[in-house]
Tab-separated table of C-alpha atoms in Angstrom:
chain	number	residue	atom	x	y	z
A	1	PHE	CA	163.008	34.605	130.080
A	2	THR	CA	160.897	36.421	127.503
A	3	THR	CA	157.177	36.883	127.131
A	4	PHE	CA	155.246	36.880	123.873
A	5	PRO	CA	155.307	40.186	121.977
A	6	GLY	CA	152.608	42.350	123.511
A	7	MET	CA	152.842	40.448	126.824
A	8	PRO	CA	149.520	38.633	126.438
A	9	LYS	CA	148.376	37.137	129.745
A	10	TRP	CA	145.181	35.834	131.277
A	11	SER	CA	143.154	38.571	132.893
A	12	LYS	CA	141.635	36.068	135.330
A	13	THR	CA	143.370	33.855	137.896
A	14	HIS	CA	141.141	30.790	137.622
A	15	LEU	CA	141.608	28.920	134.336
A	16	THR	CA	139.963	25.839	132.894
A	17	TYR	CA	141.659	23.090	130.901
A	18	ARG	CA	140.368	20.154	128.890
A	19	ILE	CA	142.216	17.081	127.630
A	20	VAL	CA	140.513	16.725	124.277
A	21	ASN	CA	142.068	13.399	123.218
A	22	TYR	CA	144.837	10.935	124.149
A	23	THR	CA	147.963	9.339	122.707
A	24	GLN	CA	148.140	5.585	122.354
A	25	ASP	CA	151.622	5.680	123.901
A	26	LEU	CA	150.457	6.297	127.479
A	27	PRO	CA	147.573	5.121	129.685
A	28	ARG	CA	144.886	7.803	129.967
A	29	ASP	CA	145.389	8.256	133.686
A	30	ALA	CA	149.097	8.794	133.085
A	31	VAL	CA	148.305	11.684	130.739
A	32	ASP	CA	145.755	13.028	133.224
A	33	SER	CA	148.210	12.974	136.119
A	34	ASP	CA	151.112	14.431	134.085
A	35	VAL	CA	148.946	17.348	132.923
A	36	GLU	CA	147.854	17.916	136.508
A	37	LYS	CA	151.464	17.840	137.713
A	38	ALA	CA	152.555	20.177	134.935
A	39	LEU	CA	149.874	22.709	135.883
A	40	LYS	CA	150.690	22.373	139.560
A	41	ILE	CA	154.283	23.376	138.874
A	42	TRP	CA	153.028	26.787	137.646
A	43	GLU	CA	150.236	26.999	140.200
A	44	GLU	CA	152.709	26.820	143.088
A	45	VAL	CA	154.470	30.027	142.109
A	46	THR	CA	151.540	32.168	140.910
A	47	PRO	CA	148.012	33.144	142.000
A	48	LEU	CA	146.722	30.944	139.144
A	49	THR	CA	144.446	27.974	139.794
A	50	PHE	CA	143.203	25.389	137.300
A	51	SER	CA	140.165	23.194	137.020
A	52	ARG	CA	139.420	20.528	134.477
A	53	ILE	CA	136.341	20.430	132.286
A	54	TYR	CA	135.327	17.509	130.102
A	55	GLU	CA	133.415	19.179	127.314
A	56	GLY	CA	133.021	22.519	125.618
A	57	GLU	CA	135.646	25.252	125.243
A	58	ALA	CA	138.234	25.463	127.999
A	59	ASP	CA	140.844	28.219	128.278
A	60	ILE	CA	143.554	25.613	127.643
A	61	MET	CA	142.620	22.835	125.213
A	62	ILE	CA	145.152	19.982	125.169
A	63	THR	CA	145.264	17.779	122.086
A	64	PHE	CA	147.467	15.142	120.461
A	65	ALA	CA	147.683	15.486	116.677
A	66	VAL	CA	149.874	14.595	113.728
A	67	ARG	CA	150.996	16.541	110.662
A	68	GLU	CA	148.474	19.198	109.530
A	69	HIS	CA	145.943	19.559	112.326
A	70	GLY	CA	144.028	22.701	111.559
A	71	ASP	CA	146.249	25.555	112.703
A	72	PHE	CA	148.517	26.056	109.687
A	73	PHE	CA	151.510	24.857	111.739
A	74	PRO	CA	151.699	21.181	110.766
A	75	PHE	CA	153.746	18.765	112.847
A	76	ASP	CA	156.662	17.065	111.141
A	77	GLY	CA	156.569	13.375	112.030
A	78	PRO	CA	158.903	11.769	114.582
A	79	GLY	CA	161.612	14.032	116.074
A	80	LYS	CA	162.272	17.749	115.523
A	81	VAL	CA	159.107	19.601	116.595
A	82	LEU	CA	157.565	17.803	119.573
A	83	ALA	CA	154.711	20.206	120.437
A	84	HIS	CA	153.644	23.826	120.318
A	85	ALA	CA	151.255	26.074	122.221
A	86	TYR	CA	149.590	29.454	121.857
A	87	PRO	CA	149.748	32.523	124.151
A	88	PRO	CA	146.815	33.503	126.397
A	89	GLY	CA	143.670	34.671	124.670
A	90	PRO	CA	140.324	33.574	123.281
A	91	GLY	CA	139.734	30.699	120.874
A	92	MET	CA	142.809	28.706	119.914
A	93	ASN	CA	144.966	30.964	122.038
A	94	GLY	CA	146.119	29.234	125.208
A	95	ASP	CA	145.846	25.799	123.612
A	96	ALA	CA	148.651	23.194	123.600
A	97	HIS	CA	149.170	20.653	120.804
A	98	PHE	CA	151.403	17.554	121.101
A	99	ASP	CA	152.830	15.713	118.085
A	100	ASP	CA	151.488	12.176	118.301
A	101	ASP	CA	154.174	10.945	115.928
A	102	GLU	CA	156.527	11.166	118.901
A	103	HIS	CA	156.905	8.285	121.322
A	104	TRP	CA	155.528	9.750	124.571
A	105	THR	CA	156.709	8.108	127.800
A	106	LYS	CA	156.447	8.531	131.581
A	107	ASP	CA	160.242	8.355	131.854
A	108	ALA	CA	163.175	9.478	129.754
A	109	SER	CA	163.227	6.429	127.522
A	110	GLY	CA	161.145	8.245	124.900
A	111	ILE	CA	159.918	11.828	124.916
A	112	ASN	CA	159.021	12.586	128.502
A	113	PHE	CA	155.441	13.895	128.346
A	114	LEU	CA	155.526	15.670	131.721
A	115	LEU	CA	158.594	17.721	130.752
A	116	VAL	CA	157.140	18.802	127.404
A	117	ALA	CA	153.687	19.445	128.891
A	118	ALA	CA	155.155	21.694	131.601
A	119	HIS	CA	157.058	23.650	128.919
A	120	GLU	CA	154.049	24.053	126.590
A	121	LEU	CA	151.766	25.102	129.441
A	122	GLY	CA	154.323	27.806	130.204
A	123	HIS	CA	153.498	29.140	126.714
A	124	SER	CA	149.768	28.784	127.397
A	125	LEU	CA	150.289	31.090	130.382
A	126	GLY	CA	152.239	33.694	128.408
A	127	LEU	CA	155.917	32.786	128.623
A	128	TYR	CA	157.964	32.740	125.423
A	129	HIS	CA	161.326	30.933	125.161
A	130	SER	CA	164.250	31.480	127.479
A	131	THR	CA	167.949	31.601	126.603
A	132	ASN	CA	168.725	30.024	129.970
A	133	THR	CA	169.708	26.417	129.201
A	134	GLU	CA	168.589	25.390	132.699
A	135	ALA	CA	165.129	26.882	132.297
A	136	LEU	CA	162.019	24.814	131.619
A	137	MET	CA	161.241	27.386	128.890
A	138	TYR	CA	164.503	26.730	127.038
A	139	PRO	CA	163.351	25.620	123.584
A	140	LEU	CA	165.436	22.460	123.051
A	141	TYR	CA	164.289	19.143	124.505
A	142	ASN	CA	166.718	17.936	127.147
A	143	THR	CA	167.056	14.154	126.781
A	144	LEU	CA	168.785	13.944	130.141
A	145	LYS	CA	165.893	15.377	132.119
A	146	GLY	CA	163.634	12.686	133.534
A	147	PRO	CA	160.316	13.326	135.281
A	148	ALA	CA	161.916	13.680	138.710
A	149	ARG	CA	163.852	16.690	137.468
A	150	VAL	CA	160.910	18.549	135.969
A	151	ARG	CA	160.844	21.746	137.969
A	152	LEU	CA	160.990	25.490	137.427
A	153	SER	CA	164.309	27.296	137.375
A	154	GLN	CA	164.573	30.728	139.003
A	155	ASP	CA	164.421	32.168	135.490
A	156	ASP	CA	161.028	30.483	134.922
A	157	VAL	CA	159.721	31.716	138.291
A	158	THR	CA	160.860	35.301	137.626
A	159	GLY	CA	159.269	35.131	134.203
A	160	ILE	CA	155.858	33.830	135.206
A	161	GLN	CA	155.718	36.133	138.224
A	162	SER	CA	156.445	39.094	135.963
A	163	LEU	CA	153.060	38.285	134.412
A	164	TYR	CA	150.946	37.206	137.403
A	165	GLY	CA	152.857	38.053	140.558
A	166	PRO	CA	153.624	35.611	143.365
A	167	PRO	CA	151.062	33.229	144.896
A	168	PRO	CA	148.790	34.723	147.571
A	169	ALA	CA	150.310	34.808	151.056
A	170	SER	CA	149.794	31.615	153.019
A	171	PRO	CA	146.490	31.547	154.937
A	172	ASP	CA	148.034	32.056	158.342
A	173	SER	CA	149.596	35.432	157.564
A	174	PRO	CA	147.337	38.506	157.766
A	175	VAL	CA	145.741	39.153	154.442
A	176	GLU	CA	145.794	42.762	153.323
A	177	PRO	CA	142.580	43.988	151.907
A	178	SER	CA	143.252	44.149	148.205
A	179	GLU	CA	141.785	46.778	145.941
A	180	PRO	CA	139.226	45.278	143.607
A	181	GLU	CA	141.009	44.972	140.287
A	182	PRO	CA	139.693	47.564	137.815
A	183	PRO	CA	138.137	45.786	134.824
A	184	ALA	CA	140.468	45.723	131.813
A	185	PRO	CA	139.539	48.896	129.888
A	186	GLY	CA	139.518	47.108	126.553
A	187	THR	CA	136.815	44.689	127.436
A	188	LEU	CA	134.352	47.304	128.583
A	189	ALA	CA	134.851	50.059	125.994
A	190	MET	CA	134.968	47.683	123.030
A	191	CYS	CA	131.211	47.403	122.761
A	192	ASP	CA	130.330	50.911	123.797
A	193	PRO	CA	128.040	52.181	120.978
A	194	ALA	CA	129.636	55.598	121.265
A	195	LEU	CA	133.147	54.214	120.667
A	196	SER	CA	135.259	56.151	118.181
A	197	PHE	CA	138.869	55.572	117.094
A	198	ASP	CA	142.008	57.674	116.737
A	199	ALA	CA	143.294	55.686	113.736
A	200	ILE	CA	142.939	52.313	112.054
A	201	SER	CA	145.378	50.369	109.917
A	202	THR	CA	145.856	46.889	108.529
A	203	LEU	CA	149.050	45.029	109.411
A	204	ARG	CA	149.927	41.778	107.701
A	205	GLY	CA	146.341	40.712	107.337
A	206	GLU	CA	145.211	41.922	110.755
A	207	ILE	CA	143.402	45.184	111.576
A	208	LEU	CA	144.627	47.487	114.347
A	209	PHE	CA	142.165	49.935	115.910
A	210	PHE	CA	144.053	52.626	117.833
A	211	LYS	CA	142.524	54.465	120.776
A	212	ASP	CA	144.423	56.613	123.335
A	213	ARG	CA	147.299	54.481	124.714
A	214	TYR	CA	145.845	51.200	123.466
A	215	PHE	CA	144.890	49.318	120.322
A	216	TRP	CA	142.518	46.487	119.545
A	217	ARG	CA	144.064	43.780	117.374
A	218	LYS	CA	141.561	42.045	115.122
A	219	THR	CA	142.647	38.876	113.356
A	220	PHE	CA	140.401	36.805	111.122
A	221	ARG	CA	141.230	33.800	113.291
A	222	THR	CA	139.454	35.039	116.402
A	223	LEU	CA	136.079	36.614	116.916
A	224	VAL	CA	137.067	38.749	119.879
A	225	PRO	CA	139.908	41.195	119.276
A	226	GLU	CA	142.930	41.329	121.551
A	227	PHE	CA	143.630	44.519	123.488
A	228	HIS	CA	147.167	45.804	124.070
A	229	PRO	CA	148.976	48.956	125.161
A	230	ILE	CA	150.645	50.511	122.077
A	231	SER	CA	153.901	50.718	124.049
A	232	SER	CA	153.992	46.962	124.617
A	233	PHE	CA	154.630	46.450	120.887
A	234	TRP	CA	156.212	49.789	119.893
A	235	PRO	CA	157.691	51.534	122.944
A	236	SER	CA	158.609	54.764	121.206
A	237	LEU	CA	155.299	55.352	119.455
A	238	PRO	CA	153.115	58.115	120.951
A	239	SER	CA	149.593	57.585	122.284
A	240	GLY	CA	146.550	59.346	120.865
A	241	ILE	CA	147.771	59.059	117.253
A	242	ASP	CA	146.024	60.831	114.370
A	243	ALA	CA	146.289	58.440	111.428
A	244	ALA	CA	147.854	55.173	110.307
A	245	TYR	CA	148.097	53.197	107.072
A	246	GLU	CA	149.928	50.130	105.764
A	247	VAL	CA	151.889	50.068	102.526
A	248	THR	CA	151.655	46.341	101.947
A	249	SER	CA	154.266	46.338	99.193
A	250	ARG	CA	156.804	47.645	101.709
A	251	ASP	CA	155.471	45.612	104.666
A	252	SER	CA	155.397	48.885	106.589
A	253	VAL	CA	152.799	50.776	108.613
A	254	PHE	CA	153.095	54.550	108.913
A	255	ILE	CA	151.807	56.212	112.073
A	256	PHE	CA	150.976	59.942	112.225
A	257	LYS	CA	150.688	62.286	115.156
A	258	GLY	CA	150.774	66.095	114.793
A	259	ASN	CA	153.413	67.097	112.277
A	260	LYS	CA	155.451	63.877	112.668
A	261	PHE	CA	155.172	60.318	111.373
A	262	TRP	CA	156.820	56.996	112.278
A	263	ALA	CA	157.323	53.732	110.358
A	264	ILE	CA	157.001	50.210	111.818
A	265	ARG	CA	157.525	46.778	110.298
A	266	GLY	CA	155.782	44.072	112.310
A	267	ASN	CA	156.771	44.853	115.863
A	268	GLU	CA	159.995	46.578	114.799
A	269	GLU	CA	160.257	50.364	114.759
A	270	GLN	CA	162.113	51.587	111.661
A	271	ALA	CA	165.264	53.698	112.106
A	272	GLY	CA	165.323	57.262	110.791
A	273	TYR	CA	161.864	58.161	112.151
A	274	PRO	CA	159.967	60.204	113.206
A	275	ARG	CA	160.087	62.461	110.206
A	276	GLY	CA	158.173	65.687	109.509
A	277	ILE	CA	154.946	65.283	107.523
A	278	HIS	CA	155.999	68.165	105.293
A	279	THR	CA	158.705	65.947	103.820
A	280	LEU	CA	155.805	64.182	102.110
A	281	GLY	CA	154.857	67.351	100.247
A	282	PHE	CA	152.153	68.883	102.439
A	283	PRO	CA	152.009	72.704	102.532
A	284	PRO	CA	153.068	74.357	105.810
A	285	THR	CA	149.398	75.074	106.580
A	286	VAL	CA	148.775	71.376	107.237
A	287	ARG	CA	149.513	70.713	110.892
A	288	LYS	CA	148.105	67.170	111.283
A	289	ILE	CA	146.524	64.363	109.322
A	290	ASP	CA	143.010	63.112	110.173
A	291	ALA	CA	143.101	59.782	108.333
A	292	ALA	CA	144.975	57.913	105.588
A	293	ILE	CA	144.272	54.991	103.272
A	294	PHE	CA	146.659	53.065	101.001
A	295	ASP	CA	145.107	51.861	97.735
A	296	LYS	CA	146.931	48.605	96.899
A	297	GLU	CA	145.690	48.573	93.323
A	298	LYS	CA	146.882	52.025	92.405
A	299	GLN	CA	149.853	52.077	94.853
A	300	LYS	CA	148.579	55.496	95.959
A	301	THR	CA	147.929	56.805	99.467
A	302	TYR	CA	145.059	59.157	100.255
A	303	PHE	CA	145.592	61.630	103.095
A	304	PHE	CA	142.484	63.268	104.574
A	305	VAL	CA	142.726	66.622	106.349
A	306	GLU	CA	139.546	68.480	107.417
A	307	ASP	CA	137.385	68.614	104.285
A	308	LYS	CA	140.241	68.116	101.806
A	309	TYR	CA	142.452	65.251	100.688
A	310	TRP	CA	145.829	64.725	99.025
A	311	ARG	CA	147.069	61.768	97.033
A	312	PHE	CA	150.620	60.430	97.361
A	313	ASP	CA	152.283	58.268	94.672
A	314	GLU	CA	154.064	55.518	96.636
A	315	LYS	CA	156.097	54.445	93.605
A	316	ARG	CA	157.419	57.917	92.887
A	317	GLN	CA	157.446	58.776	96.585
A	318	SER	CA	155.917	62.156	95.865
A	319	MET	CA	152.629	63.962	96.350
A	320	GLU	CA	150.631	64.158	93.118
A	321	PRO	CA	150.000	67.556	91.524
A	322	GLY	CA	146.510	69.038	91.483
A	323	TYR	CA	145.807	68.437	95.184
A	324	PRO	CA	144.242	69.116	97.650
A	325	LYS	CA	140.748	68.365	96.418
A	326	GLN	CA	137.421	68.377	98.233
A	327	ILE	CA	136.680	65.027	99.898
A	328	ALA	CA	132.931	65.329	99.326
A	329	GLU	CA	133.464	65.811	95.600
A	330	ASP	CA	135.398	62.582	94.990
A	331	PHE	CA	134.013	60.567	97.903
A	332	PRO	CA	130.276	61.360	97.784
A	333	GLY	CA	128.620	60.726	101.100
A	334	ILE	CA	131.798	61.237	103.104
A	335	ASP	CA	131.219	64.726	104.323
A	336	SER	CA	131.968	64.702	108.028
A	337	LYS	CA	135.402	65.148	109.581
A	338	LEU	CA	137.245	61.859	109.542
A	339	ASP	CA	138.889	60.107	112.512
A	340	ALA	CA	140.246	57.030	110.753
A	341	ALA	CA	140.137	55.028	107.548
A	342	PHE	CA	141.422	51.760	106.133
A	343	GLU	CA	140.985	49.554	103.068
A	344	SER	CA	139.754	45.972	103.133
A	345	PHE	CA	138.947	43.707	100.179
A	346	GLY	CA	138.665	46.683	97.830
A	347	PHE	CA	136.335	48.725	100.031
A	348	PHE	CA	137.374	51.887	101.863
A	349	TYR	CA	136.076	52.187	105.424
A	350	PHE	CA	135.814	55.756	106.738
A	351	PHE	CA	135.255	56.384	110.461
A	352	SER	CA	133.764	59.531	111.938
A	353	GLY	CA	132.844	59.427	115.642
A	354	SER	CA	130.775	56.323	116.299
A	355	SER	CA	129.789	55.922	112.634
A	356	GLN	CA	131.520	54.015	109.863
A	357	PHE	CA	130.946	54.351	106.119
A	358	GLU	CA	131.744	51.500	103.743
A	359	PHE	CA	132.659	53.169	100.429
A	360	ASP	CA	133.039	51.476	97.034
A	361	PRO	CA	135.809	53.417	95.252
A	362	ASN	CA	134.797	51.994	91.886
A	363	ALA	CA	131.101	52.850	92.167
A	364	LYS	CA	132.074	56.021	94.073
A	365	LYS	CA	129.290	55.617	96.603
A	366	VAL	CA	128.680	54.697	100.235
A	367	THR	CA	127.401	51.119	100.302
A	368	HIS	CA	126.836	50.673	104.064
A	369	VAL	CA	126.644	52.821	107.190
A	370	LEU	CA	127.716	50.875	110.296
A	371	LYS	CA	128.712	51.409	113.893
A	372	SER	CA	132.424	52.093	114.260
A	373	ASN	CA	132.891	48.967	116.376
A	374	SER	CA	131.041	46.649	113.995
A	375	TRP	CA	134.331	44.727	113.459
A	376	PHE	CA	134.315	43.619	117.111
A	377	ASN	CA	131.291	41.266	116.875
A	378	CYS	CA	129.700	42.851	119.930
B	1	TYR	CA	178.722	12.878	88.002
B	2	PRO	CA	176.873	12.134	91.225
B	3	LEU	CA	177.397	14.814	93.828
B	4	ASP	CA	180.019	13.830	96.285
B	5	ARG	CA	178.687	13.261	99.756
B	6	SER	CA	180.009	16.400	101.383
B	7	ALA	CA	178.446	18.602	98.752
B	8	ARG	CA	175.112	16.843	99.290
B	9	ASP	CA	175.401	17.217	103.068
B	10	GLU	CA	176.226	20.868	102.599
B	11	ASP	CA	173.090	21.310	100.554
B	12	SER	CA	170.797	19.640	103.056
B	13	ASN	CA	172.331	21.680	105.882
B	14	MET	CA	171.530	24.833	103.956
B	15	ASP	CA	167.917	23.711	103.614
B	16	LEU	CA	167.807	22.935	107.316
B	17	LEU	CA	169.317	26.337	108.160
B	18	GLN	CA	166.842	28.208	105.970
B	19	ASP	CA	163.881	26.324	107.438
B	20	TYR	CA	165.165	26.768	111.012
B	21	LEU	CA	165.828	30.500	110.681
B	22	GLU	CA	162.463	31.074	109.018
B	23	LYS	CA	160.583	29.045	111.568
B	24	TYR	CA	162.252	30.159	114.783
B	25	TYR	CA	164.226	33.333	114.104
B	26	ASP	CA	161.883	35.468	112.047
B	27	LEU	CA	163.927	35.190	108.828
B	28	GLY	CA	161.711	36.652	106.132
B	29	LYS	CA	161.053	34.457	103.131
B	30	GLU	CA	162.435	37.204	100.916
B	31	MET	CA	165.862	36.384	102.365
B	32	ARG	CA	165.941	32.974	100.735
B	33	GLN	CA	168.312	33.955	98.003
B	34	TYR	CA	170.846	35.015	100.619
B	35	VAL	CA	170.854	31.751	102.590
B	36	ARG	CA	172.902	30.050	99.889
B	37	ARG	CA	175.540	32.690	100.362
B	38	LYS	CA	176.350	31.771	103.971
B	39	ASP	CA	178.696	34.706	104.383
B	40	SER	CA	176.060	37.299	103.500
B	41	GLY	CA	175.595	39.873	106.291
B	42	PRO	CA	171.945	39.317	107.177
B	43	ILE	CA	172.346	35.547	107.338
B	44	VAL	CA	175.501	35.725	109.440
B	45	LYS	CA	173.601	38.019	111.799
B	46	LYS	CA	170.709	35.582	112.034
B	47	ILE	CA	173.028	32.623	112.664
B	48	GLN	CA	174.732	34.628	115.417
B	49	GLU	CA	171.326	35.484	116.913
B	50	MET	CA	170.383	31.798	116.943
B	51	GLN	CA	173.729	30.696	118.408
B	52	LYS	CA	173.495	33.327	121.134
B	53	PHE	CA	169.900	32.365	122.010
B	54	LEU	CA	170.664	28.674	122.199
B	55	GLY	CA	173.837	29.138	124.205
B	56	LEU	CA	176.208	28.048	121.429
B	57	LYS	CA	179.568	29.591	120.577
B	58	VAL	CA	178.735	32.637	118.485
B	59	THR	CA	180.643	32.130	115.252
B	60	GLY	CA	178.140	33.281	112.648
B	61	LYS	CA	179.080	30.110	110.783
B	62	LEU	CA	177.166	26.920	110.130
B	63	ASP	CA	179.607	24.898	112.221
B	64	SER	CA	179.052	21.294	113.274
B	65	ASP	CA	177.777	22.208	116.767
B	66	THR	CA	175.156	24.457	115.260
B	67	VAL	CA	174.096	21.815	112.749
B	68	GLU	CA	173.861	19.280	115.561
B	69	VAL	CA	171.619	21.560	117.636
B	70	MET	CA	169.346	22.225	114.679
B	71	HIS	CA	168.701	18.495	114.476
B	72	LYS	CA	167.630	18.275	118.123
B	73	SER	CA	164.039	17.798	119.170
B	74	ARG	CA	162.443	21.011	120.331
B	75	CYS	CA	159.305	23.057	120.885
B	76	GLY	CA	157.629	24.408	117.726
B	77	VAL	CA	157.069	27.924	119.097
B	78	PRO	CA	159.486	30.453	117.559
B	79	ASP	CA	162.387	31.755	119.673
B	80	VAL	CA	162.069	35.359	118.514
B	81	GLY	CA	159.598	37.547	116.686
B	82	HIS	CA	155.958	36.919	116.112
């Protein structure tokens, strides 16, 4: 089995689902009962429970759709892709979409809805695909499997229990007092007005806000950012990093801590790192980097250290002569020690403690002063 | 001269392979020019990764079993990568 990168899972055990619309291929109550059966299969081996709602936003929204249906992953007509689903999380995450160009059936004469629903709901709960051809989470549709044979393999059970643990003991065995589960740190600290960051970087259109061992992942698709341990995406990266920036032209993010820096591409760590920061051209007196920004237009990277900054020519791969310079001189209004910085839509965003300064590099002036966590829609 | 059938099949299989590897095996779009050269290292590696994941014989080649599997109905979630 595998789980989605970052191991997203529901932080609560009781989930809601909603059947948003129906296929013409099956009676409504057949769809209702198959969805219920599919959920029950997972319920029986985890602490998870499900209840159905009939309006509003449920954790798991179940829809039938054809072709382009609003999530940039269009279906492809009859055959090939039958359905897809999203990992646990807010908004569209957790939802399951079924291609209504398929011929959905209660038995194996067409595409067996129960079998596909059970598979997709496995994704909604956090399982990715399995290489085990007997597993429910194996990606290819098995024409031989009829509804009577829709059940979890041991691989599926091991997988889902790696995320949620086994079901609670049966009522007649003594129940051990369980420690109240500590609230997930990300949810509480996110809106703390005093929140500051270690480093911030873009990554393929998303924004990553690093703090201690964790990072918030902000995509433009969801209002509420996801929260992950750094190690769940990049096991060999350190915690408490100093700076990070993305060189979009190389699809790479560079992560700095102390006198070393690493390179990642998506969720892959690049070989040959960490390297010493002095290979970039810093003098020996520089021991760490406070913040860094990559300017897409100029293909230059700005490194900020204490009250000074350097500029690195990404094309030439060398530090430019004539540096360091005073930050306050060339970035008027940015005169406190920096924690983090990143560029978005032509603006530079500098972070110092719980304050954030939006800076227009063309006008050379601070255009807004915001709270550091203003990107989290608290 | 009209393409003979096998050449046309070959072509459509290459399209299918490119689409399949991009969609399910994290093949970057910048690798497109390599797909046509089936024996190029990165593509052979990706084909092997797919064959291993799907429980096929790992040949690194676009053999008939692999083509057959790529035509099967399946879930739209990728098998590897984001």
